[in-house]
Amino acid sequence: MSIQKTFKLGGDLEINRLGYGAMRITGEGVWGPPKDHDGAIKVLKRAVEIGVNFIDTADSYGPYVSEELIAEALAPYKAGVVIATKGGLCRVGPNKWLPVGRPEYLEQEALMSMRRLKVETIDLWQLHRIDAKVPVEESLKPIVKLQKAGKIKHIGLSEVTPAEIEQARNVADIVSVQNEYNIGQRKSEATVEYCDKHNIAFIPWFPVAAGKLAKEGGPLDTAAKQHNATVSQLSLAWLLHRSPVILPIPGTTSIEHLEENFKSLDLELSDSEWQSLEAAAK
């Protein structure tokens, strides 16, 4: 069964469902510049060349490094290329993430993301985490203000439950949700179903299955070989098959892996084959 290859983000930004996640084009621990600056630039340019038109980043990647590299490689942006960024996780060192949802901080970070990305409007701004110390309605107030001013087009969330999405929708039109999700990690199943029901984009981070499921001789590896594919391709194809609102954003620093991942759009399995894989993954 063939899959729907595009999705209208927010109802008006039509993008290819397989995007690119730009977290890995930074240094170790998502901290500082990449070891290979020119290689990161080449990967970003190649992504757009092969048809990727949805790129996801965050102010905390580096911090700031990923946004700056995207602008260096791609600005001014080709028509139809959608750049999504996030704010709300403060960085104090390698692999250290601190949720900060204070309205004045988020407003400043959104405005600085605009500057770094070299855009007049952020296509999609996402709250990277809900801060337990700040009601999500308060966190989103300045973002809605920026949206009304034309500086942000669409608003999304990350790592949330259906109840938290409902709470946020009291003050903002939420068009996307970004949670950890793959064929072997489905703790966000209820959120996927909520997004599917409400036509909200679901952007799975860590989209490629790992561990026992993906090891050599495991269910994914066996099925992948039967279809002359890789485990990564099969993981991404499952997500694309799972729901038409799912937008996987695999990240890589390799042009070879980038091109390999993009071919997942053309990988087709029968419904019974997908069901067998899902059963093996439980």
Short mmCIF file of C-alpha atoms in Angstrom, two decimals:
data_model
loop_
_atom_site.label_atom_id
_atom_site.label_comp_id
_atom_site.label_asym_id
_atom_site.label_seq_id
_atom_site.Cartn_x
_atom_site.Cartn_y
_atom_site.Cartn_z
CA MET A 1 0.00 0.00 0.00
CA SER A 2 1.49 3.34 -1.05
CA ILE A 3 1.72 6.16 1.47
CA GLN A 4 0.75 9.80 1.37
CA LYS A 5 4.05 11.59 0.71
CA THR A 6 3.14 15.16 1.67
CA PHE A 7 1.39 16.90 4.56
CA LYS A 8 -0.04 20.39 4.92
CA LEU A 9 1.47 21.75 8.13
CA GLY A 10 -1.03 24.07 9.78
CA GLY A 11 -3.27 23.49 6.78
CA ASP A 12 -1.21 25.74 4.49
CA LEU A 13 2.48 24.73 4.36
CA GLU A 14 2.72 21.66 2.14
CA ILE A 15 5.87 19.70 2.93
CA ASN A 16 7.35 16.31 2.13
CA ARG A 17 6.65 14.03 5.07
CA LEU A 18 10.26 12.95 5.45
CA GLY A 19 12.21 15.88 6.86
CA TYR A 20 15.63 16.45 8.38
CA GLY A 21 16.46 16.90 12.06
CA ALA A 22 19.41 19.25 12.55
CA MET A 23 20.45 18.36 16.11
CA ARG A 24 23.41 16.23 15.07
CA ILE A 25 25.21 18.91 13.06
CA THR A 26 26.66 20.21 16.34
CA GLY A 27 29.49 19.13 18.62
CA GLU A 28 29.59 16.22 21.04
CA GLY A 29 26.78 16.36 23.59
CA VAL A 30 24.90 18.71 21.21
CA TRP A 31 27.36 21.34 22.43
CA GLY A 32 29.52 23.65 20.36
CA PRO A 33 30.37 23.52 16.66
CA PRO A 34 30.58 20.31 14.63
CA LYS A 35 33.94 18.65 14.02
CA ASP A 36 33.34 19.01 10.28
CA HIS A 37 31.81 22.42 9.57
CA ASP A 38 32.02 22.10 5.79
CA GLY A 39 30.51 18.61 5.95
CA ALA A 40 27.52 19.92 7.91
CA ILE A 41 26.97 22.63 5.30
CA LYS A 42 27.13 20.06 2.50
CA VAL A 43 24.57 17.80 4.21
CA LEU A 44 22.12 20.69 4.63
CA LYS A 45 22.50 21.76 1.01
CA ARG A 46 22.15 18.19 -0.24
CA ALA A 47 19.01 17.65 1.85
CA VAL A 48 17.22 20.44 0.00
CA GLU A 49 18.62 19.26 -3.35
CA ILE A 50 17.05 15.79 -2.99
CA GLY A 51 13.65 17.15 -1.95
CA VAL A 52 13.73 17.61 1.82
CA ASN A 53 11.75 20.79 2.49
CA PHE A 54 11.11 20.48 6.24
CA ILE A 55 14.10 21.08 8.51
CA ASP A 56 13.76 20.96 12.29
CA THR A 57 16.16 22.61 14.71
CA ALA A 58 16.19 24.34 18.12
CA ASP A 59 17.92 27.25 19.80
CA SER A 60 19.42 24.78 22.29
CA TYR A 61 21.29 22.77 19.63
CA GLY A 62 24.80 24.04 20.19
CA PRO A 63 23.30 26.22 21.64
CA TYR A 64 22.55 28.36 18.58
CA VAL A 65 25.03 26.48 16.35
CA SER A 66 22.45 24.48 14.39
CA GLU A 67 20.33 27.54 13.56
CA GLU A 68 23.40 29.46 12.42
CA LEU A 69 24.59 26.61 10.19
CA ILE A 70 21.14 26.28 8.59
CA ALA A 71 21.15 29.98 7.71
CA GLU A 72 24.73 29.81 6.43
CA ALA A 73 23.92 26.86 4.19
CA LEU A 74 20.43 27.71 2.99
CA ALA A 75 19.52 31.39 3.42
CA PRO A 76 17.96 32.93 1.45
CA TYR A 77 15.71 29.88 1.50
CA LYS A 78 14.42 28.13 -1.58
CA ALA A 79 10.67 28.60 -2.08
CA GLY A 80 8.72 25.97 -0.17
CA VAL A 81 11.45 25.15 2.36
CA VAL A 82 9.98 25.20 5.88
CA ILE A 83 12.26 25.76 8.87
CA ALA A 84 10.98 24.75 12.31
CA THR A 85 12.76 25.69 15.51
CA LYS A 86 12.18 25.30 19.23
CA GLY A 87 12.72 27.27 22.43
CA GLY A 88 12.34 26.47 26.10
CA LEU A 89 15.35 24.31 26.93
CA CYS A 90 18.28 26.23 28.37
CA ARG A 91 21.78 24.81 27.84
CA VAL A 92 24.46 24.98 30.52
CA GLY A 93 26.84 22.36 29.16
CA PRO A 94 27.16 19.19 27.05
CA ASN A 95 24.08 16.96 27.37
CA LYS A 96 22.58 19.31 29.99
CA TRP A 97 19.04 20.52 29.33
CA LEU A 98 17.02 22.73 31.66
CA PRO A 99 13.36 23.60 30.90
CA VAL A 100 12.78 27.36 31.13
CA GLY A 101 9.25 28.52 30.28
CA ARG A 102 9.31 32.10 31.53
CA PRO A 103 7.44 34.26 29.01
CA GLU A 104 10.12 36.95 28.72
CA TYR A 105 12.82 34.33 28.09
CA LEU A 106 10.80 32.57 25.39
CA GLU A 107 9.99 35.84 23.64
CA GLN A 108 13.66 36.80 23.56
CA GLU A 109 14.72 33.37 22.31
CA ALA A 110 12.11 33.38 19.53
CA LEU A 111 13.27 36.80 18.35
CA MET A 112 16.91 35.67 18.46
CA SER A 113 16.03 32.52 16.49
CA MET A 114 14.62 34.77 13.78
CA ARG A 115 17.90 36.65 13.64
CA ARG A 116 20.06 33.53 13.56
CA LEU A 117 17.91 31.81 10.93
CA LYS A 118 17.77 35.03 8.88
CA VAL A 119 14.00 34.96 8.52
CA GLU A 120 11.31 37.59 9.00
CA THR A 121 8.83 34.91 10.06
CA ILE A 122 9.52 31.59 11.81
CA ASP A 123 7.47 28.97 9.94
CA LEU A 124 6.99 26.78 13.02
CA TRP A 125 8.06 27.64 16.57
CA GLN A 126 7.72 24.84 19.13
CA LEU A 127 7.84 24.91 22.92
CA HIS A 128 10.71 22.48 23.53
CA ARG A 129 9.45 21.44 26.97
CA ILE A 130 6.69 22.55 29.28
CA ASP A 131 8.28 24.10 32.37
CA ALA A 132 6.72 22.62 35.52
CA LYS A 133 7.18 26.00 37.21
CA VAL A 134 5.20 27.92 34.58
CA PRO A 135 1.67 27.15 33.30
CA VAL A 136 1.85 26.41 29.58
CA GLU A 137 -0.74 29.13 28.92
CA GLU A 138 1.66 31.69 30.41
CA SER A 139 4.61 30.37 28.43
CA LEU A 140 2.70 30.64 25.16
CA LYS A 141 1.30 34.14 25.66
CA PRO A 142 4.29 35.98 24.14
CA ILE A 143 4.50 33.41 21.35
CA VAL A 144 0.88 34.05 20.40
CA LYS A 145 1.66 37.78 20.50
CA LEU A 146 4.56 37.24 18.09
CA GLN A 147 2.28 35.15 15.90
CA LYS A 148 -0.26 37.97 15.71
CA ALA A 149 2.58 40.34 14.80
CA GLY A 150 3.54 38.09 11.88
CA LYS A 151 6.88 36.97 13.35
CA ILE A 152 5.74 33.37 13.91
CA LYS A 153 3.45 31.52 11.49
CA HIS A 154 2.61 28.36 13.42
CA ILE A 155 3.03 27.05 16.98
CA GLY A 156 3.83 23.55 18.22
CA LEU A 157 4.77 21.60 21.36
CA SER A 158 7.26 18.90 22.34
CA GLU A 159 7.05 15.92 24.72
CA VAL A 160 3.40 16.36 25.67
CA THR A 161 0.34 14.27 26.47
CA PRO A 162 -3.11 14.75 24.93
CA ALA A 163 -4.22 16.56 28.10
CA GLU A 164 -1.31 19.00 27.81
CA ILE A 165 -2.12 19.65 24.17
CA GLU A 166 -5.70 20.42 25.15
CA GLN A 167 -4.45 22.82 27.83
CA ALA A 168 -2.21 24.63 25.34
CA ARG A 169 -5.01 24.84 22.78
CA ASN A 170 -6.91 27.06 25.20
CA VAL A 171 -4.58 29.90 24.20
CA ALA A 172 -2.96 28.85 20.91
CA ASP A 173 -3.68 26.97 17.72
CA ILE A 174 -1.32 23.98 18.04
CA VAL A 175 -0.34 22.53 14.65
CA SER A 176 2.44 20.12 15.65
CA VAL A 177 3.68 17.88 18.45
CA GLN A 178 7.19 16.47 18.73
CA ASN A 179 7.62 13.40 20.97
CA GLU A 180 9.99 10.45 21.13
CA TYR A 181 8.45 7.65 19.07
CA ASN A 182 9.49 4.74 16.87
CA ILE A 183 8.40 1.17 16.17
CA GLY A 184 10.15 -0.05 19.32
CA GLN A 185 9.30 2.91 21.58
CA ARG A 186 5.59 3.65 21.53
CA LYS A 187 4.92 5.28 24.89
CA SER A 188 3.39 8.22 22.97
CA GLU A 189 0.76 6.10 21.21
CA ALA A 190 -2.13 8.06 22.77
CA THR A 191 -0.57 11.31 21.59
CA VAL A 192 -0.16 9.95 18.06
CA GLU A 193 -3.83 8.96 18.03
CA TYR A 194 -4.85 12.40 19.33
CA CYS A 195 -2.81 14.11 16.61
CA ASP A 196 -4.23 11.80 13.96
CA LYS A 197 -7.78 12.62 15.06
CA HIS A 198 -7.16 16.39 15.04
CA ASN A 199 -4.88 16.52 11.95
CA ILE A 200 -1.99 17.82 14.05
CA ALA A 201 1.49 16.99 12.71
CA PHE A 202 3.28 14.43 14.87
CA ILE A 203 7.07 14.78 14.56
CA PRO A 204 8.83 11.76 16.09
CA TRP A 205 12.29 12.39 17.44
CA PHE A 206 14.57 9.35 17.70
CA PRO A 207 12.60 7.86 14.77
CA VAL A 208 14.89 4.91 14.08
CA ALA A 209 14.48 1.83 16.28
CA ALA A 210 17.48 0.58 18.23
CA GLY A 211 18.40 -2.21 20.65
CA LYS A 212 17.32 -5.84 20.39
CA LEU A 213 14.63 -5.08 17.83
CA ALA A 214 17.16 -3.69 15.35
CA LYS A 215 20.16 -5.95 16.03
CA GLU A 216 21.51 -8.30 13.38
CA GLY A 217 19.13 -11.23 13.00
CA GLY A 218 16.33 -9.37 14.81
CA PRO A 219 12.84 -8.79 13.39
CA LEU A 220 13.65 -5.45 11.75
CA ASP A 221 16.98 -6.62 10.35
CA THR A 222 15.38 -9.76 8.89
CA ALA A 223 12.50 -7.85 7.30
CA ALA A 224 14.85 -5.18 5.97
CA LYS A 225 17.02 -7.75 4.21
CA GLN A 226 13.93 -9.34 2.67
CA HIS A 227 13.11 -5.98 1.08
CA ASN A 228 16.69 -5.04 0.16
CA ALA A 229 16.50 -2.18 2.67
CA THR A 230 18.26 -1.03 5.82
CA VAL A 231 16.89 -1.07 9.36
CA SER A 232 16.80 2.73 9.28
CA GLN A 233 14.77 2.75 6.07
CA LEU A 234 12.33 0.20 7.46
CA SER A 235 11.94 2.15 10.73
CA LEU A 236 11.18 5.34 8.83
CA ALA A 237 8.84 3.59 6.40
CA TRP A 238 6.87 2.16 9.35
CA LEU A 239 6.38 5.66 10.75
CA LEU A 240 5.21 6.95 7.37
CA HIS A 241 2.79 4.03 7.17
CA ARG A 242 1.59 4.40 10.78
CA SER A 243 -0.30 7.67 10.21
CA PRO A 244 -0.45 10.34 7.48
CA VAL A 245 0.19 13.04 10.12
CA ILE A 246 3.59 11.60 11.12
CA LEU A 247 6.59 13.58 9.85
CA PRO A 248 9.86 11.73 10.64
CA ILE A 249 12.97 13.93 10.89
CA PRO A 250 16.00 11.60 10.86
CA GLY A 251 19.25 13.40 11.50
CA THR A 252 22.63 12.52 10.07
CA THR A 253 26.01 14.06 9.30
CA SER A 254 26.48 11.76 6.29
CA ILE A 255 25.24 12.53 2.78
CA GLU A 256 25.14 8.78 2.09
CA HIS A 257 22.81 8.17 5.06
CA LEU A 258 20.75 11.24 4.16
CA GLU A 259 20.08 9.91 0.67
CA GLU A 260 19.47 6.42 2.04
CA ASN A 261 16.90 7.73 4.53
CA PHE A 262 15.03 9.68 1.86
CA LYS A 263 14.45 6.47 -0.11
CA SER A 264 12.23 5.28 2.77
CA LEU A 265 9.41 7.17 1.06
CA ASP A 266 9.39 4.51 -1.66
CA LEU A 267 9.60 1.43 0.58
CA GLU A 268 6.34 -0.51 0.57
CA LEU A 269 5.25 -3.50 2.65
CA SER A 270 1.89 -5.23 2.78
CA ASP A 271 -0.46 -4.60 5.71
CA SER A 272 0.18 -8.14 6.98
CA GLU A 273 3.95 -7.56 6.90
CA TRP A 274 3.59 -4.35 8.91
CA GLN A 275 1.34 -6.12 11.40
CA SER A 276 3.91 -8.89 11.85
CA LEU A 277 6.64 -6.35 12.49
CA GLU A 278 4.52 -4.44 15.00
CA ALA A 279 3.73 -7.67 16.84
CA ALA A 280 7.43 -8.56 16.98
CA ALA A 281 8.24 -5.10 18.34
CA LYS A 282 5.90 -5.35 21.33
#
